[in-house]
């Protein structure tokens, strides 16, 4: 994930190519814990004399880095020369940096009395750097950011910040105050949530670039894209739907569970064209002309759905409504017979398309169906990076569940995964209540997810939590199965009741964890915590 730029800049905003190249490589080489302020003008108090800094980096743990960019230079025994000329640079970058450091110190001294010692100095050039003899006094090789180091920014910043690390520590409070001082008109706030929003917006841009490459798979009549949680599968499904509508196709977008279908419907609500968005079983029910009835409490509808699916094969003729393109989200939930039924929703001339996205490891329904593959004539591709979950959550899922890898090593101001061991329903309730009490998020940004209905029903009854489709100001409490495919900033995952099938238990835990965008707490039995290794 790239660093946060305040503000974002393009080539036109820089006087020289070298400055833009250095900025661009830093932007996409540093992680989102860093804030970049390009072209910052530092004005001395009671003076009209300005000191423009090319690039300033700020990090709550690693302090500040002032960077002066030159197109190319040679260092000869501590002095700066033009490349292959016996002529010194018009402006000595060490003197420029020293002046900038003094001005910056004066501006920020009221925030941190020791700010002068928390400002590193770096001289950068994306072109040629020649060093002969000694460096300028007070400079080390790591402070000369040449083309080689610019090509590997993560390694360079780690080496730079490993020197006297404690000396440069700012802390989150000073970090935010400094940003307020230097960027008072920035278009986002310096709070934890403000930084996270920017970081997630940048993740969305990277996900967009990766999934756009796979949109053209819809030239095939049968295509499936797999990927771990957060890899952009739903985004690709939506893009396919938009492309099909632009072609004038009759389009069906379908999935298994109601909440995901409603979410997809909302995201496509502005699209014009012949579009149907519905859960697969409800749509088949409609196609067959069956009347939906509300199930009784705790009624098992499996026999009803089973008989209805069988009816799809025994009914004569084609279904009344046909589609040119069918798009399936969370395809791993689909029984093999349902995929066969989809074929009956396409025109008889064989020109219809079925495009699917799915994550085999999230088969929490236990459908056990094998997704289509190349041998069956399907075009296939895989998404490998997680663009939804904060990296500490994404990396945990990759390590424990072989999920998609994090798209960045670190994230701005993230929290660690919390855990709490409980042995009965009363303990479970007390811990969930405590976690909700301590959370600083709005109730709409928190879900309590359970691996069993018993846990869900108990928490709803005792704590007054609500179902996903109910109105209210309280926190949503649902089973993992119910909300699979959706996400929320904070998740409290509850797994107390034993699940005999270990593989099913793992799938449920994986699906539940992957719903958490930024903050995750696991409340469960010793077996659950041991299973996860946290």
Short mmCIF file of C-alpha atoms in Angstrom, two decimals:
data_model
loop_
_atom_site.label_atom_id
_atom_site.label_comp_id
_atom_site.label_asym_id
_atom_site.label_seq_id
_atom_site.Cartn_x
_atom_site.Cartn_y
_atom_site.Cartn_z
CA UNK A 1 0.00 0.00 0.00
CA UNK A 2 1.46 3.39 -0.93
CA UNK A 3 2.24 6.17 1.51
CA UNK A 4 -0.27 8.96 2.10
CA UNK A 5 0.43 12.14 0.14
CA UNK A 6 -0.87 15.47 1.42
CA UNK A 7 -1.87 16.57 -1.11
CA UNK A 8 -1.58 14.15 -4.03
CA UNK A 9 0.63 15.59 -6.76
CA UNK A 10 1.06 15.02 -10.50
CA UNK A 11 3.99 15.80 -12.80
CA UNK A 12 2.63 19.29 -13.50
CA UNK A 13 3.02 20.23 -9.82
CA UNK A 14 6.81 19.83 -9.85
CA UNK A 15 9.41 22.19 -11.30
CA UNK A 16 11.74 19.37 -12.33
CA UNK A 17 11.38 15.80 -13.53
CA UNK A 18 13.84 14.60 -10.91
CA UNK A 19 11.63 15.86 -8.07
CA UNK A 20 8.55 14.12 -9.46
CA UNK A 21 10.42 10.85 -10.02
CA UNK A 22 11.74 10.85 -6.45
CA UNK A 23 8.27 11.71 -5.11
CA UNK A 24 6.60 8.97 -7.15
CA UNK A 25 9.03 6.27 -6.05
CA UNK A 26 8.69 7.29 -2.41
CA UNK A 27 4.90 7.38 -2.68
CA UNK A 28 4.63 3.83 -3.97
CA UNK A 29 7.65 2.45 -2.10
CA UNK A 30 6.79 3.59 1.43
CA UNK A 31 3.91 2.04 3.36
CA UNK A 32 0.82 3.93 4.49
CA UNK A 33 2.30 4.68 7.91
CA UNK A 34 4.24 7.47 6.19
CA UNK A 35 2.79 10.82 5.16
CA UNK A 36 4.50 12.66 2.30
CA UNK A 37 4.29 16.45 2.02
CA UNK A 38 5.75 17.56 -1.34
CA UNK A 39 6.86 21.08 -2.23
CA UNK A 40 6.34 22.46 1.26
CA UNK A 41 7.05 26.17 1.71
CA UNK A 42 8.43 26.98 5.15
CA UNK A 43 7.98 30.61 6.14
CA UNK A 44 10.12 32.07 8.91
CA UNK A 45 8.13 33.85 11.58
CA UNK A 46 8.36 37.67 11.22
CA UNK A 47 10.13 37.24 7.89
CA UNK A 48 9.23 37.07 4.21
CA UNK A 49 12.06 34.66 3.51
CA UNK A 50 10.74 31.28 2.36
CA UNK A 51 12.57 27.96 2.41
CA UNK A 52 10.98 25.43 0.07
CA UNK A 53 11.59 21.80 0.91
CA UNK A 54 11.27 19.38 -2.01
CA UNK A 55 9.87 16.48 0.03
CA UNK A 56 9.09 16.01 3.72
CA UNK A 57 8.30 12.57 5.17
CA UNK A 58 6.56 12.17 8.55
CA UNK A 59 5.97 9.00 10.58
CA UNK A 60 4.75 8.68 14.21
CA UNK A 61 7.55 6.26 15.10
CA UNK A 62 10.38 7.25 12.76
CA UNK A 63 10.18 11.03 12.97
CA UNK A 64 10.70 13.34 10.00
CA UNK A 65 12.86 13.13 6.89
CA UNK A 66 13.72 16.26 4.87
CA UNK A 67 14.71 15.41 1.31
CA UNK A 68 16.47 17.77 -1.09
CA UNK A 69 16.32 16.48 -4.69
CA UNK A 70 18.96 17.18 -7.34
CA UNK A 71 18.90 15.95 -10.93
CA UNK A 72 22.47 14.59 -10.75
CA UNK A 73 25.61 15.37 -8.78
CA UNK A 74 29.04 14.21 -7.76
CA UNK A 75 30.48 14.34 -4.23
CA UNK A 76 34.20 14.96 -4.12
CA UNK A 77 35.74 15.10 -0.69
CA UNK A 78 32.61 16.51 0.92
CA UNK A 79 31.78 19.04 -1.82
CA UNK A 80 29.00 18.86 -4.43
CA UNK A 81 29.88 19.16 -8.12
CA UNK A 82 28.11 18.91 -11.44
CA UNK A 83 28.61 15.54 -13.07
CA UNK A 84 31.82 15.37 -15.11
CA UNK A 85 32.51 19.08 -14.54
CA UNK A 86 34.94 20.83 -12.28
CA UNK A 87 32.19 23.19 -11.19
CA UNK A 88 30.32 23.15 -7.89
CA UNK A 89 26.52 23.03 -7.75
CA UNK A 90 24.89 26.45 -7.66
CA UNK A 91 23.28 25.53 -4.34
CA UNK A 92 24.90 23.23 -1.80
CA UNK A 93 22.15 20.75 -0.77
CA UNK A 94 23.60 20.34 2.73
CA UNK A 95 23.23 24.06 3.35
CA UNK A 96 19.72 24.02 1.89
CA UNK A 97 18.74 21.17 4.18
CA UNK A 98 20.25 22.87 7.20
CA UNK A 99 18.26 26.05 6.51
CA UNK A 100 15.07 24.04 6.00
CA UNK A 101 15.70 22.12 9.21
CA UNK A 102 16.08 25.34 11.18
CA UNK A 103 12.90 26.86 9.75
CA UNK A 104 10.97 23.64 10.37
CA UNK A 105 12.26 23.51 13.94
CA UNK A 106 11.13 27.07 14.60
CA UNK A 107 7.66 26.27 13.25
CA UNK A 108 7.23 23.11 15.35
CA UNK A 109 9.10 23.90 18.54
CA UNK A 110 5.85 24.52 20.43
CA UNK A 111 4.83 20.91 19.69
CA UNK A 112 8.10 19.18 20.59
CA UNK A 113 11.04 20.93 22.27
CA UNK A 114 13.42 18.34 20.81
CA UNK A 115 12.05 18.47 17.26
CA UNK A 116 15.39 19.58 15.76
CA UNK A 117 16.93 16.21 16.64
CA UNK A 118 13.97 14.32 15.14
CA UNK A 119 14.51 15.61 11.61
CA UNK A 120 16.69 13.46 9.37
CA UNK A 121 18.34 14.95 6.27
CA UNK A 122 18.58 13.18 2.92
CA UNK A 123 19.94 14.23 -0.48
CA UNK A 124 18.27 12.40 -3.38
CA UNK A 125 18.77 12.00 -7.11
CA UNK A 126 16.94 9.54 -9.42
CA UNK A 127 19.83 10.00 -11.90
CA UNK A 128 23.58 9.78 -11.49
CA UNK A 129 25.39 10.10 -8.17
CA UNK A 130 29.17 9.83 -8.05
CA UNK A 131 31.02 9.71 -4.72
CA UNK A 132 34.77 10.19 -4.51
CA UNK A 133 36.47 10.50 -1.16
CA UNK A 134 34.62 11.48 1.98
CA UNK A 135 30.99 12.52 2.42
CA UNK A 136 29.98 15.95 3.76
CA UNK A 137 30.43 16.32 7.51
CA UNK A 138 27.56 14.74 9.46
CA UNK A 139 26.34 12.60 6.54
CA UNK A 140 26.36 8.84 6.06
CA UNK A 141 25.98 6.85 2.85
CA UNK A 142 22.38 5.93 3.71
CA UNK A 143 21.51 9.68 3.56
CA UNK A 144 22.45 9.80 -0.14
CA UNK A 145 19.33 8.47 -1.87
CA UNK A 146 20.64 7.49 -5.30
CA UNK A 147 18.92 5.62 -8.13
CA UNK A 148 19.82 2.24 -6.64
CA UNK A 149 18.22 3.03 -3.28
CA UNK A 150 15.20 4.62 -4.98
CA UNK A 151 14.62 1.31 -6.73
CA UNK A 152 14.28 -0.41 -3.34
CA UNK A 153 12.60 2.12 -1.05
CA UNK A 154 11.43 -0.39 1.62
CA UNK A 155 15.00 -1.55 2.22
CA UNK A 156 16.36 2.00 2.18
CA UNK A 157 13.84 3.37 4.69
CA UNK A 158 14.40 0.42 7.03
CA UNK A 159 18.14 1.03 7.01
CA UNK A 160 17.73 4.79 7.45
CA UNK A 161 15.33 4.41 10.37
CA UNK A 162 17.36 1.72 12.10
CA UNK A 163 19.96 4.39 12.98
CA UNK A 164 19.24 5.96 16.37
CA UNK A 165 15.61 4.85 16.17
CA UNK A 166 14.57 5.98 19.65
CA UNK A 167 15.96 9.47 19.14
CA UNK A 168 13.52 10.19 16.30
CA UNK A 169 10.30 8.84 17.87
CA UNK A 170 7.41 11.35 17.59
CA UNK A 171 4.37 9.55 18.96
CA UNK A 172 0.86 9.70 17.53
CA UNK A 173 -0.16 12.88 19.37
CA UNK A 174 2.77 14.98 18.10
CA UNK A 175 2.41 13.34 14.67
CA UNK A 176 -1.17 14.61 14.34
CA UNK A 177 -0.35 18.08 15.69
CA UNK A 178 2.52 18.45 13.20
CA UNK A 179 0.25 17.49 10.29
CA UNK A 180 -2.31 20.03 11.48
CA UNK A 181 0.40 22.68 11.62
CA UNK A 182 1.95 21.97 8.22
CA UNK A 183 -1.21 20.96 6.32
CA UNK A 184 -4.05 23.01 7.86
CA UNK A 185 -6.11 22.96 4.65
CA UNK A 186 -5.70 19.27 3.83
CA UNK A 187 -8.89 17.57 2.71
CA UNK A 188 -8.84 14.79 5.30
CA UNK A 189 -8.35 14.62 9.05
CA UNK A 190 -5.40 13.29 11.02
CA UNK A 191 -7.41 10.96 13.22
CA UNK A 192 -6.85 7.23 13.18
CA UNK A 193 -10.00 6.80 11.10
CA UNK A 194 -9.01 9.63 8.76
CA UNK A 195 -5.68 8.01 7.98
CA UNK A 196 -7.31 4.61 7.58
CA UNK A 197 -9.86 5.98 5.12
CA UNK A 198 -7.13 7.44 2.94
CA UNK A 199 -5.13 4.23 3.12
CA UNK A 200 -8.18 2.15 2.13
CA UNK A 201 -8.95 4.53 -0.73
CA UNK A 202 -5.44 3.97 -2.04
CA UNK A 203 -5.92 0.21 -1.66
CA UNK A 204 -9.10 0.50 -3.71
CA UNK A 205 -7.11 2.15 -6.49
CA UNK A 206 -4.57 -0.67 -6.52
CA UNK A 207 -7.34 -3.28 -6.50
CA UNK A 208 -8.99 -1.48 -9.40
CA UNK A 209 -5.82 -1.73 -11.46
CA UNK A 210 -5.42 -5.45 -10.77
CA UNK A 211 -9.02 -6.45 -11.40
CA UNK A 212 -9.28 -4.34 -14.56
CA UNK A 213 -6.80 -6.71 -16.17
CA UNK A 214 -9.28 -9.58 -15.67
CA UNK A 215 -12.40 -7.78 -16.85
CA UNK A 216 -11.69 -8.88 -20.43
CA UNK A 217 -12.16 -12.52 -19.41
CA UNK A 218 -15.79 -11.90 -20.29
CA UNK A 219 -14.90 -12.50 -23.94
CA UNK A 220 -15.21 -16.17 -22.93
CA UNK A 221 -18.58 -17.84 -22.60
CA UNK A 222 -17.45 -19.54 -19.39
CA UNK A 223 -14.97 -17.94 -16.98
CA UNK A 224 -14.14 -18.27 -13.30
CA UNK A 225 -11.81 -16.16 -11.15
CA UNK A 226 -10.79 -17.40 -7.71
CA UNK A 227 -9.07 -15.53 -4.90
CA UNK A 228 -8.84 -15.21 -1.16
CA UNK A 229 -10.94 -12.89 0.97
CA UNK A 230 -10.57 -9.22 0.08
CA UNK A 231 -8.91 -9.82 -3.28
CA UNK A 232 -11.50 -7.91 -5.33
CA UNK A 233 -13.76 -10.71 -6.56
CA UNK A 234 -17.02 -8.84 -5.93
CA UNK A 235 -15.57 -5.75 -7.57
CA UNK A 236 -14.79 -7.84 -10.66
CA UNK A 237 -18.30 -9.31 -10.67
CA UNK A 238 -19.77 -5.80 -10.61
CA UNK A 239 -17.48 -4.72 -13.46
CA UNK A 240 -18.59 -7.71 -15.53
CA UNK A 241 -22.22 -6.76 -14.92
CA UNK A 242 -21.59 -3.18 -16.06
CA UNK A 243 -19.81 -4.36 -19.22
CA UNK A 244 -22.62 -6.78 -20.05
CA UNK A 245 -25.25 -4.07 -19.61
CA UNK A 246 -23.30 -1.76 -21.92
CA UNK A 247 -23.38 -4.54 -24.52
CA UNK A 248 -27.16 -4.58 -24.20
CA UNK A 249 -27.25 -8.03 -22.56
CA UNK A 250 -30.00 -9.31 -20.33
CA UNK A 251 -28.06 -9.79 -17.09
CA UNK A 252 -28.57 -11.88 -13.94
CA UNK A 253 -26.28 -11.21 -10.97
CA UNK A 254 -26.74 -13.87 -8.32
CA UNK A 255 -25.27 -15.33 -5.14
CA UNK A 256 -26.47 -17.52 -2.26
CA UNK A 257 -27.33 -15.30 0.70
CA UNK A 258 -29.83 -12.43 0.91
CA UNK A 259 -27.59 -9.72 2.50
CA UNK A 260 -24.96 -10.03 -0.22
CA UNK A 261 -27.64 -9.92 -2.92
CA UNK A 262 -29.09 -6.74 -1.40
CA UNK A 263 -25.62 -5.18 -1.25
CA UNK A 264 -24.95 -6.05 -4.90
CA UNK A 265 -28.34 -4.68 -5.86
CA UNK A 266 -27.58 -1.37 -4.14
CA UNK A 267 -24.20 -1.08 -5.87
CA UNK A 268 -25.80 -1.67 -9.27
CA UNK A 269 -28.91 0.42 -8.65
CA UNK A 270 -27.70 3.29 -10.83
CA UNK A 271 -27.10 1.05 -13.87
CA UNK A 272 -29.48 1.19 -16.81
CA UNK A 273 -30.52 -1.89 -18.73
CA UNK A 274 -32.15 -5.29 -18.33
CA UNK A 275 -30.73 -6.30 -14.94
CA UNK A 276 -31.89 -8.77 -12.30
CA UNK A 277 -30.07 -9.15 -8.96
CA UNK A 278 -31.32 -11.92 -6.69
CA UNK A 279 -30.20 -14.86 -4.51
CA UNK A 280 -30.18 -17.97 -6.65
CA UNK A 281 -32.79 -20.01 -4.76
CA UNK A 282 -35.23 -17.12 -4.48
CA UNK A 283 -34.83 -16.42 -8.18
CA UNK A 284 -35.47 -20.05 -9.11
CA UNK A 285 -38.51 -20.01 -6.83
CA UNK A 286 -39.79 -16.99 -8.74
CA UNK A 287 -39.03 -18.59 -12.12
CA UNK A 288 -41.03 -21.67 -11.16
CA UNK A 289 -43.98 -19.56 -10.06
CA UNK A 290 -43.81 -20.69 -6.45
CA UNK A 291 -45.07 -18.41 -3.70
CA UNK A 292 -42.60 -17.52 -0.96
CA UNK A 293 -43.78 -18.09 2.59
CA UNK A 294 -42.13 -16.96 5.77
CA UNK A 295 -40.49 -19.92 7.55
CA UNK A 296 -41.47 -20.76 11.09
CA UNK A 297 -38.92 -20.12 13.83
CA UNK A 298 -35.92 -22.50 13.52
CA UNK A 299 -37.59 -24.31 10.60
CA UNK A 300 -35.16 -26.23 8.38
CA UNK A 301 -35.90 -25.19 4.80
CA UNK A 302 -33.47 -27.67 3.24
CA UNK A 303 -36.20 -30.15 2.16
CA UNK A 304 -38.14 -27.32 0.50
CA UNK A 305 -35.11 -26.02 -1.41
CA UNK A 306 -34.16 -29.59 -2.34
CA UNK A 307 -37.56 -30.33 -3.85
CA UNK A 308 -37.60 -26.98 -5.63
CA UNK A 309 -34.16 -27.58 -7.17
CA UNK A 310 -35.29 -31.01 -8.36
CA UNK A 311 -38.33 -29.36 -9.93
CA UNK A 312 -36.00 -27.21 -12.04
CA UNK A 313 -34.85 -30.35 -13.85
CA UNK A 314 -38.22 -32.06 -14.17
CA UNK A 315 -40.18 -29.04 -15.40
CA UNK A 316 -40.70 -29.08 -19.15
CA UNK A 317 -39.47 -26.39 -21.50
CA UNK A 318 -37.27 -23.42 -20.70
CA UNK A 319 -37.72 -20.95 -17.90
CA UNK A 320 -39.88 -17.97 -18.73
CA UNK A 321 -37.05 -15.45 -18.27
CA UNK A 322 -33.77 -15.93 -20.14
CA UNK A 323 -30.44 -14.14 -19.75
CA UNK A 324 -27.50 -13.43 -22.03
CA UNK A 325 -25.00 -13.11 -19.15
CA UNK A 326 -25.17 -14.69 -15.69
CA UNK A 327 -22.69 -13.52 -13.06
CA UNK A 328 -22.19 -15.51 -9.85
CA UNK A 329 -20.58 -14.06 -6.72
CA UNK A 330 -19.35 -16.43 -3.97
CA UNK A 331 -19.56 -19.33 -6.43
CA UNK A 332 -18.16 -21.79 -3.85
CA UNK A 333 -21.59 -21.68 -2.16
CA UNK A 334 -23.23 -23.15 -5.25
CA UNK A 335 -24.30 -26.74 -5.34
CA UNK A 336 -23.23 -28.41 -8.64
CA UNK A 337 -26.90 -28.83 -9.54
CA UNK A 338 -27.49 -25.10 -9.26
CA UNK A 339 -24.70 -24.44 -11.74
CA UNK A 340 -26.39 -26.92 -14.08
CA UNK A 341 -29.69 -25.06 -13.61
CA UNK A 342 -27.98 -21.79 -14.63
CA UNK A 343 -27.40 -23.33 -18.06
CA UNK A 344 -31.18 -23.57 -18.44
CA UNK A 345 -31.49 -19.82 -17.87
CA UNK A 346 -29.41 -19.09 -20.99
CA UNK A 347 -30.64 -18.94 -24.60
CA UNK A 348 -30.75 -22.25 -26.48
CA UNK A 349 -28.37 -20.99 -29.18
CA UNK A 350 -25.45 -21.48 -26.78
CA UNK A 351 -24.21 -17.88 -26.92
CA UNK A 352 -24.93 -17.02 -23.29
CA UNK A 353 -22.19 -16.41 -20.74
CA UNK A 354 -21.67 -17.63 -17.17
CA UNK A 355 -18.99 -15.71 -15.28
CA UNK A 356 -18.10 -16.67 -11.71
CA UNK A 357 -15.94 -15.49 -8.82
CA UNK A 358 -15.30 -17.49 -5.66
CA UNK A 359 -13.03 -18.56 -2.83
CA UNK A 360 -13.00 -22.36 -2.33
CA UNK A 361 -11.84 -21.94 1.27
CA UNK A 362 -15.01 -20.00 2.16
CA UNK A 363 -17.35 -22.90 1.49
CA UNK A 364 -19.06 -22.42 4.85
CA UNK A 365 -22.29 -23.94 3.54
CA UNK A 366 -20.50 -27.23 3.06
CA UNK A 367 -21.90 -27.54 -0.46
CA UNK A 368 -18.71 -29.39 -1.35
CA UNK A 369 -19.12 -28.64 -5.03
CA UNK A 370 -16.03 -28.59 -7.23
CA UNK A 371 -15.71 -25.29 -9.03
CA UNK A 372 -15.44 -25.55 -12.83
CA UNK A 373 -11.94 -25.76 -14.31
CA UNK A 374 -9.95 -25.61 -17.56
CA UNK A 375 -10.66 -29.24 -18.36
CA UNK A 376 -14.35 -28.40 -18.52
CA UNK A 377 -13.72 -25.55 -20.94
CA UNK A 378 -13.69 -22.67 -18.47
CA UNK A 379 -11.23 -19.79 -18.70
CA UNK A 380 -9.57 -19.38 -15.30
CA UNK A 381 -7.58 -16.77 -13.38
CA UNK A 382 -6.64 -16.01 -9.78
CA UNK A 383 -6.45 -12.84 -7.66
CA UNK A 384 -3.62 -13.05 -5.14
CA UNK A 385 -3.55 -9.82 -3.07
CA UNK A 386 -5.86 -8.75 -0.25
CA UNK A 387 -7.04 -5.15 -0.70
CA UNK A 388 -9.77 -5.12 1.96
CA UNK A 389 -8.33 -6.20 5.29
CA UNK A 390 -5.67 -4.26 7.18
CA UNK A 391 -2.33 -6.03 6.60
CA UNK A 392 -2.07 -7.52 10.09
CA UNK A 393 -5.40 -9.29 9.51
CA UNK A 394 -4.57 -10.22 5.91
CA UNK A 395 -1.18 -11.66 6.85
CA UNK A 396 -2.75 -13.69 9.66
CA UNK A 397 -5.25 -15.18 7.22
CA UNK A 398 -2.52 -15.97 4.72
CA UNK A 399 -0.37 -17.62 7.38
CA UNK A 400 -3.20 -19.65 8.93
CA UNK A 401 -5.60 -20.18 6.03
CA UNK A 402 -3.56 -19.69 2.83
CA UNK A 403 -5.63 -16.62 2.03
CA UNK A 404 -4.61 -13.79 -0.28
CA UNK A 405 -1.49 -11.98 0.90
CA UNK A 406 -1.52 -8.45 2.26
CA UNK A 407 -0.85 -5.75 -0.31
CA UNK A 408 1.35 -3.87 2.19
CA UNK A 409 3.63 -4.76 5.07
CA UNK A 410 2.20 -2.18 7.45
CA UNK A 411 -0.84 0.01 7.90
CA UNK A 412 -1.40 3.37 9.58
CA UNK A 413 -2.04 3.02 13.30
CA UNK A 414 -3.48 -0.49 13.14
CA UNK A 415 -4.36 -2.54 16.20
CA UNK A 416 -3.31 -6.10 16.97
CA UNK A 417 -5.83 -8.94 16.94
CA UNK A 418 -7.48 -9.19 20.38
CA UNK A 419 -8.43 -12.51 21.96
CA UNK A 420 -10.40 -13.68 25.00
CA UNK A 421 -10.86 -17.25 26.23
CA UNK A 422 -14.34 -18.03 27.58
CA UNK A 423 -15.96 -21.28 28.68
CA UNK A 424 -19.68 -20.52 28.97
CA UNK A 425 -22.38 -18.20 27.67
CA UNK A 426 -22.22 -15.83 30.64
CA UNK A 427 -18.47 -15.27 30.22
CA UNK A 428 -18.97 -14.86 26.49
CA UNK A 429 -21.64 -12.21 27.03
CA UNK A 430 -19.54 -10.30 29.58
CA UNK A 431 -16.51 -10.15 27.26
CA UNK A 432 -18.55 -9.07 24.22
CA UNK A 433 -20.20 -6.36 26.32
CA UNK A 434 -16.77 -5.14 27.48
CA UNK A 435 -15.39 -5.03 23.93
CA UNK A 436 -18.39 -3.05 22.71
CA UNK A 437 -18.09 -0.68 25.64
CA UNK A 438 -14.43 0.03 24.85
CA UNK A 439 -14.88 0.45 21.11
CA UNK A 440 -14.79 4.01 19.81
CA UNK A 441 -16.66 3.15 16.61
CA UNK A 442 -20.27 3.85 15.75
CA UNK A 443 -22.55 0.86 16.29
CA UNK A 444 -23.14 0.67 12.53
CA UNK A 445 -19.41 -0.03 12.04
CA UNK A 446 -19.31 -3.08 14.34
CA UNK A 447 -20.61 -6.61 13.86
CA UNK A 448 -20.73 -9.44 16.36
CA UNK A 449 -20.44 -12.63 14.29
CA UNK A 450 -20.99 -16.10 15.69
CA UNK A 451 -20.26 -19.59 14.43
CA UNK A 452 -23.58 -20.95 15.76
CA UNK A 453 -27.20 -19.83 16.02
CA UNK A 454 -27.24 -20.59 19.75
CA UNK A 455 -24.54 -18.01 20.41
CA UNK A 456 -26.23 -15.47 18.15
CA UNK A 457 -29.66 -15.91 19.73
CA UNK A 458 -28.26 -15.68 23.27
CA UNK A 459 -26.39 -12.44 22.53
CA UNK A 460 -29.41 -10.90 20.85
CA UNK A 461 -31.70 -11.78 23.75
CA UNK A 462 -29.38 -10.79 26.62
CA UNK A 463 -27.67 -7.76 25.06
CA UNK A 464 -30.40 -6.45 22.78
CA UNK A 465 -28.30 -6.81 19.64
CA UNK A 466 -30.14 -6.83 16.32
CA UNK A 467 -30.42 -8.83 13.12
CA UNK A 468 -28.78 -7.47 9.95
CA UNK A 469 -32.11 -6.57 8.32
CA UNK A 470 -33.61 -4.91 11.41
CA UNK A 471 -33.58 -1.16 11.97
CA UNK A 472 -32.05 0.23 15.13
CA UNK A 473 -29.07 1.88 16.76
CA UNK A 474 -27.66 -1.27 18.31
CA UNK A 475 -24.90 -3.48 16.95
CA UNK A 476 -25.68 -6.20 14.39
CA UNK A 477 -25.30 -9.78 15.62
CA UNK A 478 -25.45 -12.51 12.97
CA UNK A 479 -23.94 -15.87 12.13
CA UNK A 480 -20.88 -15.91 9.90
CA UNK A 481 -22.86 -17.69 7.20
CA UNK A 482 -25.45 -14.94 7.09
CA UNK A 483 -23.06 -12.08 6.33
CA UNK A 484 -20.43 -13.82 4.25
CA UNK A 485 -19.40 -11.65 1.31
CA UNK A 486 -19.85 -8.37 3.21
CA UNK A 487 -17.45 -6.48 5.47
CA UNK A 488 -17.33 -3.91 8.26
CA UNK A 489 -14.55 -1.92 10.04
CA UNK A 490 -14.72 -3.90 13.31
CA UNK A 491 -15.68 -7.52 13.98
CA UNK A 492 -16.08 -9.40 17.25
CA UNK A 493 -15.95 -13.07 16.24
CA UNK A 494 -17.56 -15.45 18.76
CA UNK A 495 -16.97 -19.21 18.66
CA UNK A 496 -17.85 -20.95 21.91
CA UNK A 497 -20.01 -23.90 20.90
CA UNK A 498 -17.94 -26.92 19.79
CA UNK A 499 -18.11 -27.84 16.10
CA UNK A 500 -17.35 -31.50 15.54
CA UNK A 501 -16.02 -31.09 12.00
CA UNK A 502 -12.64 -29.37 12.35
CA UNK A 503 -12.50 -28.40 8.68
CA UNK A 504 -15.95 -26.79 8.89
CA UNK A 505 -14.84 -24.93 12.02
CA UNK A 506 -11.78 -23.56 10.20
CA UNK A 507 -13.87 -22.41 7.22
CA UNK A 508 -16.26 -20.56 9.52
CA UNK A 509 -13.42 -18.89 11.41
CA UNK A 510 -11.74 -17.84 8.16
CA UNK A 511 -14.95 -16.41 6.74
CA UNK A 512 -15.66 -14.57 9.99
CA UNK A 513 -12.17 -13.10 10.38
CA UNK A 514 -12.13 -11.90 6.79
CA UNK A 515 -15.21 -9.71 7.40
CA UNK A 516 -13.09 -7.38 9.61
CA UNK A 517 -11.55 -4.50 7.68
CA UNK A 518 -9.44 -2.93 10.46
CA UNK A 519 -10.19 -4.27 13.93
CA UNK A 520 -10.71 -7.88 15.03
CA UNK A 521 -11.38 -9.54 18.38
CA UNK A 522 -11.86 -13.31 18.77
CA UNK A 523 -13.92 -14.50 21.73
CA UNK A 524 -14.00 -18.25 22.06
CA UNK A 525 -13.20 -21.50 23.72
CA UNK A 526 -9.67 -22.71 24.29
CA UNK A 527 -10.14 -25.00 21.29
CA UNK A 528 -11.01 -22.04 19.06
CA UNK A 529 -8.01 -19.99 20.16
CA UNK A 530 -5.69 -23.00 19.81
CA UNK A 531 -7.10 -23.69 16.34
CA UNK A 532 -6.26 -20.14 15.29
CA UNK A 533 -2.92 -20.07 17.09
CA UNK A 534 -3.52 -16.68 18.72
#
